[in-house]
GROMACS .gro file of N, CA and C in nm:
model
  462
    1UNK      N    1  -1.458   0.408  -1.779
    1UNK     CA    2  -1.412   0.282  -1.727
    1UNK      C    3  -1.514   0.232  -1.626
    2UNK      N    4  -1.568   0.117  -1.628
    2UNK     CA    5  -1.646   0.036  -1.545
    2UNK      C    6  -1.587  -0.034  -1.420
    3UNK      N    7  -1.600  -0.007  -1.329
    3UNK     CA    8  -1.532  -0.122  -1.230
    3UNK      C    9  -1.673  -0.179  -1.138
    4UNK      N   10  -1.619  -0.341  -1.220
    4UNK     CA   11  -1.798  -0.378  -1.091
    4UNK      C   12  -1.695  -0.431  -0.958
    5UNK      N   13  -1.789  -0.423  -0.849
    5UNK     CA   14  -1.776  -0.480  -0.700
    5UNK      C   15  -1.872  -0.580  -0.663
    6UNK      N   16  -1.774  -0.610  -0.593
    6UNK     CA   17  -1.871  -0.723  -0.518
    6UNK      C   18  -1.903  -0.659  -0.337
    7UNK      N   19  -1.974  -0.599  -0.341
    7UNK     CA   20  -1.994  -0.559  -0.240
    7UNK      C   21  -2.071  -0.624  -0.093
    8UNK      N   22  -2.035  -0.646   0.029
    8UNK     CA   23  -2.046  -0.750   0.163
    8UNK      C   24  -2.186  -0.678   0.181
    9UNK      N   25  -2.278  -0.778   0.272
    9UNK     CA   26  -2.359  -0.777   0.264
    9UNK      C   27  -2.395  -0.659   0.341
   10UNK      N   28  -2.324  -0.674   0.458
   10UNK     CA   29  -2.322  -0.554   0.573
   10UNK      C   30  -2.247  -0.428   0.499
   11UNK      N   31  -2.188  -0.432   0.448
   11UNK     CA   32  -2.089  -0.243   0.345
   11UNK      C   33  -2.242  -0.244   0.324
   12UNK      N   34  -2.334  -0.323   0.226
   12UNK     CA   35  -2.414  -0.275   0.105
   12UNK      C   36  -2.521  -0.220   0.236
   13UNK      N   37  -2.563  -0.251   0.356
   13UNK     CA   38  -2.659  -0.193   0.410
   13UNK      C   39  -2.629  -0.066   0.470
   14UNK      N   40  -2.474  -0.033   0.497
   14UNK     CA   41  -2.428   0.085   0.549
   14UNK      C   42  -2.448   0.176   0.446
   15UNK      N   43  -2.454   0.155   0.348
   15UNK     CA   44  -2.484   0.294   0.240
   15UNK      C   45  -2.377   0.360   0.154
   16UNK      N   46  -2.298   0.428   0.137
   16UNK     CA   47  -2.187   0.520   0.029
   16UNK      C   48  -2.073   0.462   0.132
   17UNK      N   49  -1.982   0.387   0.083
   17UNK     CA   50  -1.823   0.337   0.107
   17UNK      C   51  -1.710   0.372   0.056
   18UNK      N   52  -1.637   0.356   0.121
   18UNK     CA   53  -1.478   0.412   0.054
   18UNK      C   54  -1.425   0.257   0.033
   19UNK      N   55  -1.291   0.346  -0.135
   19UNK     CA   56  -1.212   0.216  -0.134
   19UNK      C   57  -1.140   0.191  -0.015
   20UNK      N   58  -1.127   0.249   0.066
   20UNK     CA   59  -1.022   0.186   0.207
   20UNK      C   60  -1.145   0.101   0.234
   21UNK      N   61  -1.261   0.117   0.259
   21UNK     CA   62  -1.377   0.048   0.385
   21UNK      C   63  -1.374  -0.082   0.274
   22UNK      N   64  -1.378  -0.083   0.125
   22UNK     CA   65  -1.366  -0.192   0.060
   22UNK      C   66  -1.225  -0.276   0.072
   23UNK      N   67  -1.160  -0.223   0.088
   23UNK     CA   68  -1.002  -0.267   0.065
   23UNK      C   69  -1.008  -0.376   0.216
   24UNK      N   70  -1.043  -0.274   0.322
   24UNK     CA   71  -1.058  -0.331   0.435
   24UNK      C   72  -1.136  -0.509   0.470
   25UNK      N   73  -1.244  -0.471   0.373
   25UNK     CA   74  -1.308  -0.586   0.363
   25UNK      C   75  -1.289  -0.685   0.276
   26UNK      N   76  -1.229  -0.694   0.204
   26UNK     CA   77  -1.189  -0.724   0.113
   26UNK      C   78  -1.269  -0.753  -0.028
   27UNK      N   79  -1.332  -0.653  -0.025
   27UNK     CA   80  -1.427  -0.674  -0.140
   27UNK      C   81  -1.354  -0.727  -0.285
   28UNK      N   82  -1.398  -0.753  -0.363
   28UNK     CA   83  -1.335  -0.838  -0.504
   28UNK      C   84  -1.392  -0.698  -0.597
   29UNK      N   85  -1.269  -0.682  -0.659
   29UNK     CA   86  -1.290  -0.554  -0.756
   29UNK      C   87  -1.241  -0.607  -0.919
   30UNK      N   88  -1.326  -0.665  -1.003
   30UNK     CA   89  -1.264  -0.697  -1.135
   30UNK      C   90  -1.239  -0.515  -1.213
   31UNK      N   91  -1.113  -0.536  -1.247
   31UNK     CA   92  -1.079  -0.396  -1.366
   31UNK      C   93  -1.088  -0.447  -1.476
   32UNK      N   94  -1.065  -0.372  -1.570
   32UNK     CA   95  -1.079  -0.411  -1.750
   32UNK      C   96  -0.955  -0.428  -1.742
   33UNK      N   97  -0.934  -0.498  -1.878
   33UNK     CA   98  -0.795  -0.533  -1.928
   33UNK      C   99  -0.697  -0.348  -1.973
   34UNK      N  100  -0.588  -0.359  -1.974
   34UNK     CA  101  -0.544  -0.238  -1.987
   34UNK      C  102  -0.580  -0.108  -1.883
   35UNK      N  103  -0.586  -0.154  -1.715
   35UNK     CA  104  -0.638  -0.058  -1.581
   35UNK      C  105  -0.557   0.047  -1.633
   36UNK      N  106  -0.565   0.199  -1.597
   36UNK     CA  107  -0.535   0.262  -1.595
   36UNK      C  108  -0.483   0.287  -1.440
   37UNK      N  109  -0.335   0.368  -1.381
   37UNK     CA  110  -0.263   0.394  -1.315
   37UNK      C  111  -0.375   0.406  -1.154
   38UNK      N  112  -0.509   0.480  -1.183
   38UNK     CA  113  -0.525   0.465  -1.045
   38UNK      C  114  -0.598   0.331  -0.994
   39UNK      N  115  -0.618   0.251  -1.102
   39UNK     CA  116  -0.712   0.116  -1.091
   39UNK      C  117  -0.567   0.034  -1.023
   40UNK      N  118  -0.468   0.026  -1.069
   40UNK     CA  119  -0.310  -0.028  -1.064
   40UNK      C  120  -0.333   0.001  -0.910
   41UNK      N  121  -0.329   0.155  -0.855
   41UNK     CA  122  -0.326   0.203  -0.726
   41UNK      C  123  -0.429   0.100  -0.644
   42UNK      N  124  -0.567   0.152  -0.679
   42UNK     CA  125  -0.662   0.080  -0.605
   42UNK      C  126  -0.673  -0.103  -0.612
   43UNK      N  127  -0.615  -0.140  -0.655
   43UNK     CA  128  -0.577  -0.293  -0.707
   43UNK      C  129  -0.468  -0.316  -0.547
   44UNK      N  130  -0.349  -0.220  -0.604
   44UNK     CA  131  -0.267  -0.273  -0.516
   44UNK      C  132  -0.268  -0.226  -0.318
   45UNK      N  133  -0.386  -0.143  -0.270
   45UNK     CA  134  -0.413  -0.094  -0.159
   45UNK      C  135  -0.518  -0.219  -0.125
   46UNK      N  136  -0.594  -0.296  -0.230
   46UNK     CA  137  -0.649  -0.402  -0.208
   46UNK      C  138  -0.585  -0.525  -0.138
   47UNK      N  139  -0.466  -0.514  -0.264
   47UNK     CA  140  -0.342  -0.664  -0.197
   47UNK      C  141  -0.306  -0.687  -0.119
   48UNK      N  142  -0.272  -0.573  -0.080
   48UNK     CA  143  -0.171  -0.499   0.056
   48UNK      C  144  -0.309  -0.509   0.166
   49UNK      N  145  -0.381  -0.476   0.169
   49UNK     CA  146  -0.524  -0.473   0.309
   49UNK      C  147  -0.524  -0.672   0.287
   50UNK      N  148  -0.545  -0.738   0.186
   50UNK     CA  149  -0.561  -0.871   0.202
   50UNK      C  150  -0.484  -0.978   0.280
   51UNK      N  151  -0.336  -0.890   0.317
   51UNK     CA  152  -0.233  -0.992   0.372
   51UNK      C  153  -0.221  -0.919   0.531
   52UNK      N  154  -0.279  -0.846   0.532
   52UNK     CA  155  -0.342  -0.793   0.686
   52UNK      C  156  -0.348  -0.964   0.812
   53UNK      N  157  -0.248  -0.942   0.899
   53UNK     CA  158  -0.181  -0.991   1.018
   53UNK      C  159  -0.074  -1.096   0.931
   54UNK      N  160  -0.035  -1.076   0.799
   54UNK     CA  161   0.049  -1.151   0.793
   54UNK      C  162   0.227  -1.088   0.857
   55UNK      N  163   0.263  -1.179   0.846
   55UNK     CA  164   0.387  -1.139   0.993
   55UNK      C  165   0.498  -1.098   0.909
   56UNK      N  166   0.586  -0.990   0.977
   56UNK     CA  167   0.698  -0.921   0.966
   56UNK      C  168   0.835  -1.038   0.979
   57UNK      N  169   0.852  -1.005   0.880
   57UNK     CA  170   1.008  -1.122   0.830
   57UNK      C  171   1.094  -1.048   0.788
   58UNK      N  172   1.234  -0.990   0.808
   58UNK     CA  173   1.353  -0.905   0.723
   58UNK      C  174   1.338  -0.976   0.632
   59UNK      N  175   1.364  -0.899   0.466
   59UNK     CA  176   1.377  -0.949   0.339
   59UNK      C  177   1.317  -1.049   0.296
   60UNK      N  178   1.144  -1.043   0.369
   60UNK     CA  179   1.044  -1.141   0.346
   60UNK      C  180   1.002  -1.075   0.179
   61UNK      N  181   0.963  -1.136   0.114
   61UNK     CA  182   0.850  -1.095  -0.007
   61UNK      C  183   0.699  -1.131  -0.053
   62UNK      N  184   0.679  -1.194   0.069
   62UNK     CA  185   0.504  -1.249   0.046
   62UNK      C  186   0.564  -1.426   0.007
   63UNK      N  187   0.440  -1.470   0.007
   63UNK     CA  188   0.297  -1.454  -0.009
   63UNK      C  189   0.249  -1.449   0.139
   64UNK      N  190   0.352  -1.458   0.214
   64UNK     CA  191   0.287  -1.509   0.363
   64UNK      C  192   0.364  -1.420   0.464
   65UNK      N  193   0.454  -1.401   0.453
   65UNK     CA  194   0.579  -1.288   0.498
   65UNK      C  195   0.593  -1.161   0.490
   66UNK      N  196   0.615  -1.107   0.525
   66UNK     CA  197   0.705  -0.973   0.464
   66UNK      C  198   0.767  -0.863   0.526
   67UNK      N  199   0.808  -0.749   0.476
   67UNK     CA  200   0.915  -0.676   0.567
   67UNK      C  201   0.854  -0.554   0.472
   68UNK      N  202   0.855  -0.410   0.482
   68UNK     CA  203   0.781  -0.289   0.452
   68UNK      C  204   0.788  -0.315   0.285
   69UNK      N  205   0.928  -0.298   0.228
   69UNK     CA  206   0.921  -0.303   0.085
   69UNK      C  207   0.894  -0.442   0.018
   70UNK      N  208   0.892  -0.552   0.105
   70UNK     CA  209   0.847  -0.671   0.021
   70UNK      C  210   0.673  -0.659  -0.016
   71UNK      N  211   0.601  -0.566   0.120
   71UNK     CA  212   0.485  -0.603   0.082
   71UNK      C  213   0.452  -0.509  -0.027
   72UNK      N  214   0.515  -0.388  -0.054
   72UNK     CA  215   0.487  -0.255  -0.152
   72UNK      C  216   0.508  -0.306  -0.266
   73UNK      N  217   0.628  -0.406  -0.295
   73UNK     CA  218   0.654  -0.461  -0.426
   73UNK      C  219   0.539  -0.613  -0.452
   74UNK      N  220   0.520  -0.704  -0.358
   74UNK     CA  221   0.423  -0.734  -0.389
   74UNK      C  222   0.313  -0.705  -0.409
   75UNK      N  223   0.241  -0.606  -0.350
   75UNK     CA  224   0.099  -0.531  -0.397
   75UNK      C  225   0.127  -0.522  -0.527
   76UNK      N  226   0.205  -0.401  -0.557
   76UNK     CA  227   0.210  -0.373  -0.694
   76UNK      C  228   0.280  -0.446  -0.832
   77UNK      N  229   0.358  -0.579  -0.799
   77UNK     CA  230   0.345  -0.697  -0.900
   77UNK      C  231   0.231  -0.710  -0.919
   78UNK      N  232   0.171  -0.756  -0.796
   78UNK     CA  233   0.020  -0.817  -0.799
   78UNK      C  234  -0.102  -0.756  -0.931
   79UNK      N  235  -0.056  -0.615  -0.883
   79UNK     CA  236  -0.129  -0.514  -0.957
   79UNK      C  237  -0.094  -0.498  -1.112
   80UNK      N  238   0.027  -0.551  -1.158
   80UNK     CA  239   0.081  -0.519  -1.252
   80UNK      C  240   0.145  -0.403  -1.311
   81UNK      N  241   0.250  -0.386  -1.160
   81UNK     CA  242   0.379  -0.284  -1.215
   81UNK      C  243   0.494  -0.366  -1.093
   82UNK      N  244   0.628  -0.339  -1.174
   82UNK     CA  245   0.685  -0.358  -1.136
   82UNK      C  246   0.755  -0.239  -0.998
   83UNK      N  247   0.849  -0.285  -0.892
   83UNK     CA  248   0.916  -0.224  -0.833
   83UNK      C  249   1.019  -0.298  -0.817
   84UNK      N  250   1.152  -0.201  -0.754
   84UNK     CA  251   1.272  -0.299  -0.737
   84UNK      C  252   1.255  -0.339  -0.560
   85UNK      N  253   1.336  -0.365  -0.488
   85UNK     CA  254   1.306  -0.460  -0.363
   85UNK      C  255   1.375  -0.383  -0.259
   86UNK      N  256   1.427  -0.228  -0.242
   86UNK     CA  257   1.440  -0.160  -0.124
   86UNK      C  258   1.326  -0.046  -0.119
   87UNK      N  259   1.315   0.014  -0.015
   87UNK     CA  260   1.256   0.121   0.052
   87UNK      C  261   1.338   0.233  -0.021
   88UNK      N  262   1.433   0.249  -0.081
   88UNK     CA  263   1.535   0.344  -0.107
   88UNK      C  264   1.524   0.332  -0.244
   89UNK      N  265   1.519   0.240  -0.306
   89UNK     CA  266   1.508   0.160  -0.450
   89UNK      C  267   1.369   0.264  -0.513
   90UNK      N  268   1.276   0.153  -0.394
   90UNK     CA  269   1.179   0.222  -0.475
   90UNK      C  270   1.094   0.414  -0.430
   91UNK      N  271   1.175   0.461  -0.375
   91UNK     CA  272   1.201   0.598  -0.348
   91UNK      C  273   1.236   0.659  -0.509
   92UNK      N  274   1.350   0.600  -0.534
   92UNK     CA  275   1.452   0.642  -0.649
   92UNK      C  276   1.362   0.609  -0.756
   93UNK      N  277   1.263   0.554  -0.764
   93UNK     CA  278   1.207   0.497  -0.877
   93UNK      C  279   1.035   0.513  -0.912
   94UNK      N  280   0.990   0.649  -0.824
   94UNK     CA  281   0.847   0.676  -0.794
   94UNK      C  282   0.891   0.828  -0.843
   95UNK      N  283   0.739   0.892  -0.916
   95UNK     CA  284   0.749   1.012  -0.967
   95UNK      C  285   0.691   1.059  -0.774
   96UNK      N  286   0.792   1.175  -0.754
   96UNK     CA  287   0.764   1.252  -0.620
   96UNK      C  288   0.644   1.362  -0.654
   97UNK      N  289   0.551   1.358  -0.527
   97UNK     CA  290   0.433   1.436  -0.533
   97UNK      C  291   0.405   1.528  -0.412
   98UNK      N  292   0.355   1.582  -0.399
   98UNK     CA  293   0.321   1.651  -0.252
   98UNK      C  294   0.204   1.590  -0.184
   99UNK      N  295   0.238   1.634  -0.029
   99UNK     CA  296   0.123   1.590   0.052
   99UNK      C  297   0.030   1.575  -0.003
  100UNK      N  298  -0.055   1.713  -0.091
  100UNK     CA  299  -0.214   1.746  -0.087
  100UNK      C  300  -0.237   1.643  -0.223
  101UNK      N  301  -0.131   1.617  -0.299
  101UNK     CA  302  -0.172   1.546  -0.375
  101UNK      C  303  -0.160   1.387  -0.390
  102UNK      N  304  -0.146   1.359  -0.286
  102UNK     CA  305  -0.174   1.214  -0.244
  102UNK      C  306  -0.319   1.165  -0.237
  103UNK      N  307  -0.292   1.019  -0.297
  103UNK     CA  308  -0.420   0.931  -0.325
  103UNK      C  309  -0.394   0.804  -0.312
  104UNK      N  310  -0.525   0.753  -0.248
  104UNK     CA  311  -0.437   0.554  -0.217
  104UNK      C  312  -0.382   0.509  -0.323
  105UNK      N  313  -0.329   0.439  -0.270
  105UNK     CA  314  -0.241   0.371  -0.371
  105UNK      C  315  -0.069   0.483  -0.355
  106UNK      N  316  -0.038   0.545  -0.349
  106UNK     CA  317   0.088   0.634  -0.324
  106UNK      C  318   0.154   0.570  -0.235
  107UNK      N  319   0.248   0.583  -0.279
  107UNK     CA  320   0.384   0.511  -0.157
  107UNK      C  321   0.392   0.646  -0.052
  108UNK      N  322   0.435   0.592   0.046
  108UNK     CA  323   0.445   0.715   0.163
  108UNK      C  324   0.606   0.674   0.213
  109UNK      N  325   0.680   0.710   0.225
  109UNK     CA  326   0.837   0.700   0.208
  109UNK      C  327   0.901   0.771   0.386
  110UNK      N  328   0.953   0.718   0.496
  110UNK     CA  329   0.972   0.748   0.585
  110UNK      C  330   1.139   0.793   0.589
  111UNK      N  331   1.149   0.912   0.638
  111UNK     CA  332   1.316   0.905   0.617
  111UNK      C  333   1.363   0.971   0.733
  112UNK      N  334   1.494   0.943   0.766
  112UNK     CA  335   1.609   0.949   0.893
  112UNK      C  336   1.701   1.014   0.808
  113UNK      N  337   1.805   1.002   0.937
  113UNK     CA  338   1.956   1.058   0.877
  113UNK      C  339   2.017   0.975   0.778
  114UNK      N  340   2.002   0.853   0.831
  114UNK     CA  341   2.061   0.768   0.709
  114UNK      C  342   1.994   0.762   0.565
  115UNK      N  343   1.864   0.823   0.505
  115UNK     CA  344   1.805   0.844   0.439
  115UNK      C  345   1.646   0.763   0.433
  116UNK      N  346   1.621   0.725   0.366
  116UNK     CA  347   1.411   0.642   0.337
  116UNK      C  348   1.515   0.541   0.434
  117UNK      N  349   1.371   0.500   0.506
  117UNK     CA  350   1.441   0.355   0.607
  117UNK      C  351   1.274   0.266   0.634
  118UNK      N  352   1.152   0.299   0.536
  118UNK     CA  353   1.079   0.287   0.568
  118UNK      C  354   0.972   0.285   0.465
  119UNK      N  355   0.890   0.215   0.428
  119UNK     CA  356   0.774   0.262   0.350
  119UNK      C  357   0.671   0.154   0.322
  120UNK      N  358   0.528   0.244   0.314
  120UNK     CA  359   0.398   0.199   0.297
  120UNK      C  360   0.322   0.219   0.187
  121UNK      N  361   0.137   0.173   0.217
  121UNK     CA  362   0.092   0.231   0.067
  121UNK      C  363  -0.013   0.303   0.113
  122UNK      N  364  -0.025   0.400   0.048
  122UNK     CA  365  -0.139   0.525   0.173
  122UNK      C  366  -0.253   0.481   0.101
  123UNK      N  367  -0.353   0.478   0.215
  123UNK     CA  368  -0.486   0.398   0.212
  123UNK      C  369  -0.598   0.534   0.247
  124UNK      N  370  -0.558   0.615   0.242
  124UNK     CA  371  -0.636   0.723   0.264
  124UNK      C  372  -0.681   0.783   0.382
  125UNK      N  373  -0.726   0.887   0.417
  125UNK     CA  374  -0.712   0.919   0.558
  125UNK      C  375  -0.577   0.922   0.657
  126UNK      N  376  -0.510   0.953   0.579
  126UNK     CA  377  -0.390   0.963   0.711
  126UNK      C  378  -0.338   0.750   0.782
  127UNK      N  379  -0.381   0.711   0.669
  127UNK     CA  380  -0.358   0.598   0.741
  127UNK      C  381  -0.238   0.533   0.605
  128UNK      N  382  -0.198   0.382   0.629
  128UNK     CA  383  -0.107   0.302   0.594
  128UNK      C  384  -0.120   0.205   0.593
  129UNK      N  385  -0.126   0.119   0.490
  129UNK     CA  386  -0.088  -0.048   0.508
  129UNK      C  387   0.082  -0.090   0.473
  130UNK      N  388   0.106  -0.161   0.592
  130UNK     CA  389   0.243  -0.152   0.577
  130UNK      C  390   0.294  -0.267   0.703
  131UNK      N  391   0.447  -0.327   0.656
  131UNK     CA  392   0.488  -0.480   0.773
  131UNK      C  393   0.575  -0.355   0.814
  132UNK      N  394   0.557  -0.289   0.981
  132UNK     CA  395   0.643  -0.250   1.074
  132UNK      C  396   0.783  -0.287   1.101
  133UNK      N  397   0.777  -0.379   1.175
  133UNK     CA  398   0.889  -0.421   1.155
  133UNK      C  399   0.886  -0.592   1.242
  134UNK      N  400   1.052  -0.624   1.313
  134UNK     CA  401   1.013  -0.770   1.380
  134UNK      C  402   0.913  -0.795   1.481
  135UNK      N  403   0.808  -0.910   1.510
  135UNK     CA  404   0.734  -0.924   1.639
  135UNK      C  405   0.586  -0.865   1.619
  136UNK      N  406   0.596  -0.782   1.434
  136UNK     CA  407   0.465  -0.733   1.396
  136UNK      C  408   0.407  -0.816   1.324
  137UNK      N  409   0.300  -0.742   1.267
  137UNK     CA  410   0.225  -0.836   1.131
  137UNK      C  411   0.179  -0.715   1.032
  138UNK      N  412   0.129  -0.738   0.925
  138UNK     CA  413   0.069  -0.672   0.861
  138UNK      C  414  -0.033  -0.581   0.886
  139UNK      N  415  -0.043  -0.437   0.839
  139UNK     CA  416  -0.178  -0.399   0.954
  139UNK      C  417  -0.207  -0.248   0.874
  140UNK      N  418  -0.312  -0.179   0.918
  140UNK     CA  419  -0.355  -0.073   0.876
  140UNK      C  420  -0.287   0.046   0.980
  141UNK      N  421  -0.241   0.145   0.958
  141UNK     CA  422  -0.186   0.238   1.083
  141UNK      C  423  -0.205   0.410   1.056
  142UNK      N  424  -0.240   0.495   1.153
  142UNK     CA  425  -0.204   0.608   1.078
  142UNK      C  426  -0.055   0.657   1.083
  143UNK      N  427  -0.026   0.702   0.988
  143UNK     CA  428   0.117   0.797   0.982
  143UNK      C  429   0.173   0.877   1.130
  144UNK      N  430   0.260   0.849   1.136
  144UNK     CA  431   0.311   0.877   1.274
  144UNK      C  432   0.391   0.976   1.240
  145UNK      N  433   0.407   1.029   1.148
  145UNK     CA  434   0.590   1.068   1.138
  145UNK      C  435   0.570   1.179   1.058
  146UNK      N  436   0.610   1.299   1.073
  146UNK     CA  437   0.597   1.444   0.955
  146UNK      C  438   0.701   1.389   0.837
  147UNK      N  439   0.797   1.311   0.886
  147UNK     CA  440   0.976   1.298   0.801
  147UNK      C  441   0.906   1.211   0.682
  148UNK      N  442   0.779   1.226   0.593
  148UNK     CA  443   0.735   1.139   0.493
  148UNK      C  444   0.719   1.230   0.369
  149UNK      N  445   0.759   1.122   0.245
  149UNK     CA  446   0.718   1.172   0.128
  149UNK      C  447   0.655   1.083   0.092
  150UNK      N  448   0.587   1.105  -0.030
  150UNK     CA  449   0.491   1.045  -0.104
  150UNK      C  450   0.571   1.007  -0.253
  151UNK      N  451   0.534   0.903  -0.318
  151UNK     CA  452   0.584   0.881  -0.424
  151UNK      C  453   0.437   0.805  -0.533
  152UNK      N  454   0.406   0.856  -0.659
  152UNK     CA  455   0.349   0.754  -0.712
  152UNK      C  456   0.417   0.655  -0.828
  153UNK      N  457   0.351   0.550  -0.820
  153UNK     CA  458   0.414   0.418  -0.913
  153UNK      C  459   0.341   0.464  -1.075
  154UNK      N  460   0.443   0.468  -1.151
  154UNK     CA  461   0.366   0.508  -1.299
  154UNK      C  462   0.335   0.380  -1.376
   0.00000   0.00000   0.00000
């Protein structure tokens, strides 16, 4: 599989990049028709880094808005898979993986007593793109919390 980039002028003089340092920048990544699951991943850690300071709304869904699971389900429409529209929803609806085998693009799933109350899309390194909550915006973060699972979107 081929994936060309469009790579910034300043990435291309720094030398060997990660998809987060691309995602970050928002580099333009065309996939082939028919992406395969981690192109889907890296597609949708793209979407999700692109709406970066957009602001925290309860039961926002994009394009300008959003609230943790609006932006997870929009990335990955975007990307071309579906999800349903809770944090709990789409818990119930991700094949479960372990820590070590997490890769961007993986949902990272935060849970309490009351059960998942929380979730992002792991961007690699211990970090997150994900809408916090009210008074926030969209943003990159590392994982704060041991109480996480990982889920991937098939």
């Amino acid at each position: 599989m081929t994936v060309r980039m469009h790579v910034p002028a300043a990435v291309a003089r720094a030398g060997t990049i990660s998809a987060l340092t691309l995602a970050t920048v928002g580099a333009a990544v065309a996939l082939p028709p028919g992406a395969d699951a981690t192109s889907v991943s890296a597609t949708a850690v793209r979407i999700a880094a692109s709406k970066k300071g957009a602001p925290y709304q309860y039961g926002a869904r994009g394009p300008h808005r959003f609230d943790c699971s609006g932006l997870t389900q929009y990335a990955f429409k975007r990307a071309g898979r579906s999800l349903p529209r809770t944090a709990a929803a789409q818990y119930n609806r991700t094949r479960h993986i372990r820590a070590a085998a997490r890769k961007a693009g993986d949902l990272v799933f935060f849970h309490g007593r009351g059960g998942v109350y929380h979730v992002g899309i792991y961007a690699g390194h211990s970090r997150i793109w994900h809408a916090p909550r009210t008074g926030t915006v969209v943003r990159l973060e590392k994982i704060w919390s041991g109480a996480v699972s990982y889920g991937r979107v098939g």
